[in-house]
Amino acid sequence: MRKITYGQAICEAIDEEMARDKSVIFLGEDIEVLGGNFRATPGLYEKYGGWRVRNTPISENSFTGLGLGAALTGLRPIVEIMFCDFMMLAGDQIVNQIAKIRYMSGGQARVPLTIRTTLGAGRSTAAQHSQSLQAIVCHIPGLKVVMPSSASEAKGLLKTAIRDDNPVVFFEHKMEYNKTYEVPEGEYIIPFGVANILKEGKDITIVGTSNQALKALQAAEELTKEGIDAEVIDPRTLVPLDKDTIIKSVKKTGRLLIVDEGYERCGVAGEIAMSILKDVFYHLNAPIERLTTANVPIPFSPALEFPLIPDEKKIYQRVKDMVLG
Amino acid sequence: MRKITYGQAICEAIDEEMARDKSVIFLGEDIEVLGGNFRATPGLYEKYGGWRVRNTPISENSFTGLGLGAALTGLRPIVEIMFCDFMMLAGDQIVNQIAKIRYMSGGQARVPLTIRTTLGAGRSTAAQHSQSLQAIVCHIPGLKVVMPSSASEAKGLLKTAIRDDNPVVFFEHKMEYNKTYEVPEGEYIIPFGVANILKEGKDITIVGTSNQALKALQAAEELTKEGIDAEVIDPRTLVPLDKDTIIKSVKKTGRLLIVDEGYERCGVAGEIAMSILKDVFYHLNAPIERLTTANVPIPFSPALEFPLIPDEKKIYQRVKDMVLG
Amino acid sequence: MENKFNPIKDYNLSKEKLIKMYQDMLKIRYFENKITDLYSKGLMPGLAHLYIGEEAIAVGVCNNLTERDFATSTHRGHGHLIAQGCDLKRMMAEVLGKEDGYCRGKGGTMHIADFSKGILGANGIVGAGIPIATGSGYSAKVRGTDQVTVAFFGDAASNQGTFHESINMAAAWKLPVIYVCENNLYGISVDIRKVANTKDIATRALAYDIPGVVVDGNDVLEVYMVTKEAVERARRGEGPTLIEGKTYRWKGHHLGDPGRVYRLEKETKEWMARCPIKTYKERLLNENVATDKELVIIEKEIKQMVEEAANFAIKSPYPKEEEAFEDLFTEPEGVK
Amino acid sequence: MENKFNPIKDYNLSKEKLIKMYQDMLKIRYFENKITDLYSKGLMPGLAHLYIGEEAIAVGVCNNLTERDFATSTHRGHGHLIAQGCDLKRMMAEVLGKEDGYCRGKGGTMHIADFSKGILGANGIVGAGIPIATGSGYSAKVRGTDQVTVAFFGDAASNQGTFHESINMAAAWKLPVIYVCENNLYGISVDIRKVANTKDIATRALAYDIPGVVVDGNDVLEVYMVTKEAVERARRGEGPTLIEGKTYRWKGHHLGDPGRVYRLEKETKEWMARCPIKTYKERLLNENVATDKELVIIEKEIKQMVEEAANFAIKSPYPKEEEAFEDLFTEPEGVK
Ligand SMILES: Cc1ncc(C[n+]2csc(CCOP(=O)(O)OP(=O)(O)O)c2C)c(N)n1
Ligand SMILES: Cc1ncc(C[n+]2csc(CCOP(=O)(O)OP(=O)(O)O)c2C)c(N)n1
Ligand SMILES: [Mg+2]
Ligand SMILES: [Mg+2]
């Protein structure tokens, strides 16, 4: 299969959807000549022009709200928020408007809006450019939440997001843009709410969100050498969440580790655990565990940053402790 | 003991602290002649004057940031955000600035700032004035989070919040302001991180946040008639969380129900469960359960609103199901 | 000079239009009087933010719009919806939290929306409609229509960041949006002069190099004409206008707030003497646009219409518990 | 006329002050050249947003402040800190993520703070320092001191809601805050004229009825004098001023961005020809404030100082893993 970068996969998804549907527009900071902060989407401005691809001023709350207004009146906007940390500036529009207007209007409003943003640490960009704030949008009813792992996943899921008539928050991992992956040629979409089993196994289930699914897979492959056979699941979407696949897996393995780069407290890992606890309780051989970023802001120095973030080594070690310890 | 309202208890706490420490200032919308939206703090403006008690314009992000700037330079501000829903407008200042500046500055900054806000449904004020967004601030490292139950709790905890040299988000329940409670005379403070056991019991532990602690107590009293002896715990502060008291209780009872008015997904109830799961796992007779507001926005009509919110009846029923079912 | 100018004739408005604006204002007034009544009887849940006294703004503005245009409203939104021709029955049912309401009881007074009339929603968050209206304007531009969008908001809302951010974008990109600031001098209890150093909010237009116009918000014809120009400008692709209508709310911030401690009785009385409906009625009579008899009939009809709306709303059932789980996402996805 | 006016003499500034401003600008320039060097050697983690070309603003502004005054800075903050007298060693150590840095390696270039000098922090969120500065001004007012606070921010930041909300409060309450907009024409790749309909950001002062002044941001003396007036005004209790310094960043948005695709080479060259340091140096010589020899010595000293800072930073150890859990809350509470 051909290999392209994660960034290219994102760009293809947008390009294909913009070509397919002229109501798709794309708004954000520095997306015109730069193709976005991570240079993921070059060429779209030249191809679709300045009204369909537009640089916004640095006014996150209002350009996100502008996206909502456009979505309500016949367009299908993609709004890029450069770092998910900056979603906090658009908190009102995301939490109180976008998530709720369909409900508040008794189903009158249709909000075909995709918010693309980035998460993740690892670039030494410190506390305000390294967060993984997916838990906040998961907490708010009315938003779909997507956490693609690889490039092929990103492409198929982003196309689904754009076509969805509901607001979707789509999290791209900033450490992935330049990585190369196999991606199928041509059009394809990946439905929401269907988890992907990356590896089958019988000793423990590892659920990893975003690129932690890939790290979990690496760890799992390494663990086979220790005789541990882990099942690895990429949930793909957190809202809706494919609980059934996870439940089935845990009933088989009796153990569950959830890996997520967000802060631990009130985070996604705990939620996945609690959302299935009742179903799997009597099948568990050990308590469900979470591996997340610790409850501290992300520090600047790489000497401090890397030890805090989950990675394949930490997954490996934790699984070993859970299965053997 | 004398009886005063929850609102009066709040007002006393602020009044006493303002009298005690002239660096305490109080900022918010409509706090001067009205004493705030819930008329909880009348008289302070007249007593302390317009610089120490000041009406802000409707600029949540900036007046919250103004509070931070004042806290960094020698004052001890109390910032009132009328409804916690509006915290989303101040998302950047709360999440990216207030919570992080001490950490980012390597411990140079001291942020003696209290954000007072209100949570809770029940007044038919619909989706943007009825939320309970404590999970969002709990998720963010660097903020202390307080959820007082009764008036006496509110007073003692608010005084501690104001005296704390760290940022504290203090959630008042909007249905409580006019309720009357016994409150001790004179000064007292209640330390953070020490849960309050409202009732001892042996069959199940119920943890209730904010006024759900009181509802849990009512339910527990009713449940004694069914022969069910529930232990009721008010955690008081979610950050820091007194895990030990809860763990000890669950080890004894073998069952845990957590009641919180926030949305379920990535909420506080799940967090409390997961934060102790490993400690209590082998003592559990049944899976830990949560009773929260469902994952939908709060609807306007009382016909829709009340069925969604946890209350003493729903607690009663759920506990019965858990213990007997 | 002043009395030589005959605004009704010189503005060249049809009798139909002139009468319609009178009807619209009356509808708002009676509709809200009825709300007061239902509220005091315990039939209306939640908070009622009344528009009484400010009718001329909504009516003067919306009479320049068609159903294909758009508007975002506020917590004080009944007037905007009525002026835009929304159905009183479904409005009242929504205000009472009933099944037949515009939002099936989910929105209530602070969130009534009627997408069929271009009303993108009342809004409980002060200032939040402004970016949404701006997006609607952007949308018209991209879709190549001549639709305009009105953003209604209060004086206090003009201190929100969204005011600045949104008007800045609309100005930079010449979006067809009319920003209508209803300056009733207070945001709840707060005198705008205490929290802003701006005599006229319209002055803020200078920051974006767009027209900013102050208008007597109690004069429906003045509001109409100023808006007309702004709408034409917007439809011609020349960009946004900021209009500030000076007005006053007669009641408290909402029913339950007497609205007195923070305002002088004298001030309130002076404004009430300048009732936008009464003065307009006198004008219609003085200019011989309508006879007293005609106006009396109109008033009766509107009373009747409001009465019917109330009865309809009262009779409408409450939504069923399980409906709380509907309308979150489009079908067929359902709630989760 | 122009050439009759001798700014140095007419401004009545001491030689000491005049030389200090030269030194400060040079410090910034050499400090950032050194960062470029360390970055290219892989010694500096993260993003380096360089201030090179804009030195005259920070230096002209901060030379009006004392250590008891306050300032909030931006992602492009080295210049502000250096002009305010912060220690180059601890700055450089922070930039490299080392234990001896101002923030013990937790902040890095985007978050350096020095509370002992009144620097309330650089900030990674565009526009977020503006309310913080406003609060610092409020604090001075409440505490009854004559401290002033400067909020530094860029042209693009002036489109954030915080700009509007904060200046509105400062104007309404006459807070001692100086809002300094460093207009380098771009926010990353975006030409300010594409996203704002405002020729001069200073015009926005009209919205709050406060003074708004445009100044040549590459002329340190002009910046100094304009700020002086604003500071005196603020200290007299007369409220805030908005100052816009027109300038240009020579480099890309950060090291790693060549900064070319969105700017014309001609434009960059023209601005570089107006180097704030070079022109000031010529002036010092022409006005006989200093001799060539003196200035050469100064330059050497500063190079040396920067060299020492770099060596100090390179030698400083990285923080220990467990320190990641410190500094969240004040002692004795600890992390959780
Ligand atoms: C973001 C936000 N902050 C505060 C409030 C509470 N609140 C509701 S209406 C109001 C005053 C609004 O004043 P203005 O914009 O002048 O409109 P008016 O009520 O006078 O029509 C306030 C403070 C709110 N709803 N939203
Ligand atoms: C809220 C927010 N939005 C976007 C960014 C990304 N960003 C960093 S600097 C910058 C441009 C800032 O431009 P300006 O304010 O003019 O300052 P300059 O970089 O030109 O000095 C942007 C968009 C950010 N850091 N914060
Ligand atoms: Mg008002
Ligand atoms: Mg700039």
PDB file of C-alpha atoms in Angstrom, chain A residues 156-237:
ATOM      1  CA  GLY A 156     -11.415   7.843   7.273  1.00  0.00           C
ATOM      2  CA  LEU A 157     -12.632   9.313  10.534  1.00  0.00           C
ATOM      3  CA  LEU A 158     -12.174  12.916   9.463  1.00  0.00           C
ATOM      4  CA  LYS A 159     -14.283  12.329   6.386  1.00  0.00           C
ATOM      5  CA  THR A 160     -16.996  10.878   8.580  1.00  0.00           C
ATOM      6  CA  ALA A 161     -16.710  13.852  10.913  1.00  0.00           C
ATOM      7  CA  ILE A 162     -17.115  16.341   8.106  1.00  0.00           C
ATOM      8  CA  ARG A 163     -20.147  14.512   6.742  1.00  0.00           C
ATOM      9  CA  ASP A 164     -21.764  14.227  10.152  1.00  0.00           C
ATOM     10  CA  ASP A 165     -24.679  16.589  10.727  1.00  0.00           C
ATOM     11  CA  ASN A 166     -23.645  16.982  14.361  1.00  0.00           C
ATOM     12  CA  PRO A 167     -20.768  18.832  15.956  1.00  0.00           C
ATOM     13  CA  VAL A 168     -17.612  16.769  16.129  1.00  0.00           C
ATOM     14  CA  VAL A 169     -14.401  17.576  17.945  1.00  0.00           C
ATOM     15  CA  PHE A 170     -11.543  15.893  16.121  1.00  0.00           C
ATOM     16  CA  PHE A 171      -8.240  15.560  17.949  1.00  0.00           C
ATOM     17  CA  GLU A 172      -5.042  15.175  15.955  1.00  0.00           C
ATOM     18  CA  HIS A 173      -1.865  14.235  17.749  1.00  0.00           C
ATOM     19  CA  LYS A 174       0.796  16.825  17.126  1.00  0.00           C
ATOM     20  CA  MET A 175       3.625  14.306  17.242  1.00  0.00           C
ATOM     21  CA  GLU A 176       2.103  12.355  14.348  1.00  0.00           C
ATOM     22  CA  TYR A 177       1.907  14.846  11.484  1.00  0.00           C
ATOM     23  CA  ASN A 178       5.207  13.930   9.919  1.00  0.00           C
ATOM     24  CA  LYS A 179       5.022  10.208  10.504  1.00  0.00           C
ATOM     25  CA  THR A 180       4.446   7.970   7.531  1.00  0.00           C
ATOM     26  CA  TYR A 181       1.774   5.300   7.432  1.00  0.00           C
ATOM     27  CA  GLU A 182       0.117   3.009   4.943  1.00  0.00           C
ATOM     28  CA  VAL A 183      -3.067   4.610   3.747  1.00  0.00           C
ATOM     29  CA  PRO A 184      -5.449   3.060   1.205  1.00  0.00           C
ATOM     30  CA  GLU A 185      -5.860   4.820  -2.137  1.00  0.00           C
ATOM     31  CA  GLY A 186      -9.112   6.528  -2.882  1.00  0.00           C
ATOM     32  CA  GLU A 187     -12.167   7.323  -0.868  1.00  0.00           C
ATOM     33  CA  TYR A 188     -13.154   5.519   2.261  1.00  0.00           C
ATOM     34  CA  ILE A 189     -14.828   6.415   5.493  1.00  0.00           C
ATOM     35  CA  ILE A 190     -14.694   4.887   8.956  1.00  0.00           C
ATOM     36  CA  PRO A 191     -17.924   4.919  10.925  1.00  0.00           C
ATOM     37  CA  PHE A 192     -18.138   6.394  14.419  1.00  0.00           C
ATOM     38  CA  GLY A 193     -18.756   4.140  17.395  1.00  0.00           C
ATOM     39  CA  VAL A 194     -16.931   1.104  16.086  1.00  0.00           C
ATOM     40  CA  ALA A 195     -13.734   0.264  17.928  1.00  0.00           C
ATOM     41  CA  ASN A 196     -10.792  -1.273  16.126  1.00  0.00           C
ATOM     42  CA  ILE A 197      -9.091  -4.339  17.552  1.00  0.00           C
ATOM     43  CA  LEU A 198      -5.449  -3.846  16.637  1.00  0.00           C
ATOM     44  CA  LYS A 199      -4.300  -7.117  18.095  1.00  0.00           C
ATOM     45  CA  GLU A 200      -6.173 -10.000  19.618  1.00  0.00           C
ATOM     46  CA  GLY A 201      -4.960 -11.474  22.864  1.00  0.00           C
ATOM     47  CA  LYS A 202      -6.129 -13.351  25.892  1.00  0.00           C
ATOM     48  CA  ASP A 203      -4.228 -12.117  28.954  1.00  0.00           C
ATOM     49  CA  ILE A 204      -5.169  -8.458  29.223  1.00  0.00           C
ATOM     50  CA  THR A 205      -7.010  -5.805  27.272  1.00  0.00           C
ATOM     51  CA  ILE A 206      -5.258  -2.525  26.562  1.00  0.00           C
ATOM     52  CA  VAL A 207      -7.393   0.351  25.334  1.00  0.00           C
ATOM     53  CA  GLY A 208      -5.312   3.222  23.972  1.00  0.00           C
ATOM     54  CA  THR A 209      -6.676   6.518  22.721  1.00  0.00           C
ATOM     55  CA  SER A 210      -5.147   8.507  19.863  1.00  0.00           C
ATOM     56  CA  ASN A 211      -1.575   7.426  19.201  1.00  0.00           C
ATOM     57  CA  GLN A 212      -1.458   5.607  22.510  1.00  0.00           C
ATOM     58  CA  ALA A 213      -3.247   2.811  20.641  1.00  0.00           C
ATOM     59  CA  LEU A 214      -0.146   2.444  18.484  1.00  0.00           C
ATOM     60  CA  LYS A 215       2.130   2.644  21.489  1.00  0.00           C
ATOM     61  CA  ALA A 216       0.044  -0.010  23.175  1.00  0.00           C
ATOM     62  CA  LEU A 217       0.417  -2.169  20.111  1.00  0.00           C
ATOM     63  CA  GLN A 218       4.190  -1.787  20.209  1.00  0.00           C
ATOM     64  CA  ALA A 219       4.203  -2.646  23.883  1.00  0.00           C
ATOM     65  CA  ALA A 220       1.982  -5.645  23.246  1.00  0.00           C
ATOM     66  CA  GLU A 221       4.298  -6.959  20.583  1.00  0.00           C
ATOM     67  CA  GLU A 222       7.209  -6.622  22.947  1.00  0.00           C
ATOM     68  CA  LEU A 223       5.206  -8.327  25.677  1.00  0.00           C
ATOM     69  CA  THR A 224       4.694 -11.452  23.632  1.00  0.00           C
ATOM     70  CA  LYS A 225       8.373 -12.078  24.288  1.00  0.00           C
ATOM     71  CA  GLU A 226       7.507 -12.240  27.960  1.00  0.00           C
ATOM     72  CA  GLY A 227       4.738 -14.653  27.143  1.00  0.00           C
ATOM     73  CA  ILE A 228       2.039 -12.057  27.726  1.00  0.00           C
ATOM     74  CA  ASP A 229      -0.663 -12.012  25.090  1.00  0.00           C
ATOM     75  CA  ALA A 230      -2.395  -8.648  25.187  1.00  0.00           C
ATOM     76  CA  GLU A 231      -5.440  -7.556  23.217  1.00  0.00           C
ATOM     77  CA  VAL A 232      -5.141  -3.973  21.954  1.00  0.00           C
ATOM     78  CA  ILE A 233      -8.178  -1.849  21.200  1.00  0.00           C
ATOM     79  CA  ASP A 234      -8.363   1.546  19.550  1.00  0.00           C
ATOM     80  CA  PRO A 235     -11.784   2.990  20.466  1.00  0.00           C
ATOM     81  CA  ARG A 236     -11.494   5.572  17.649  1.00  0.00           C
ATOM     82  CA  THR A 237     -14.377   7.653  18.952  1.00  0.00           C
TER      83      THR A 237
END
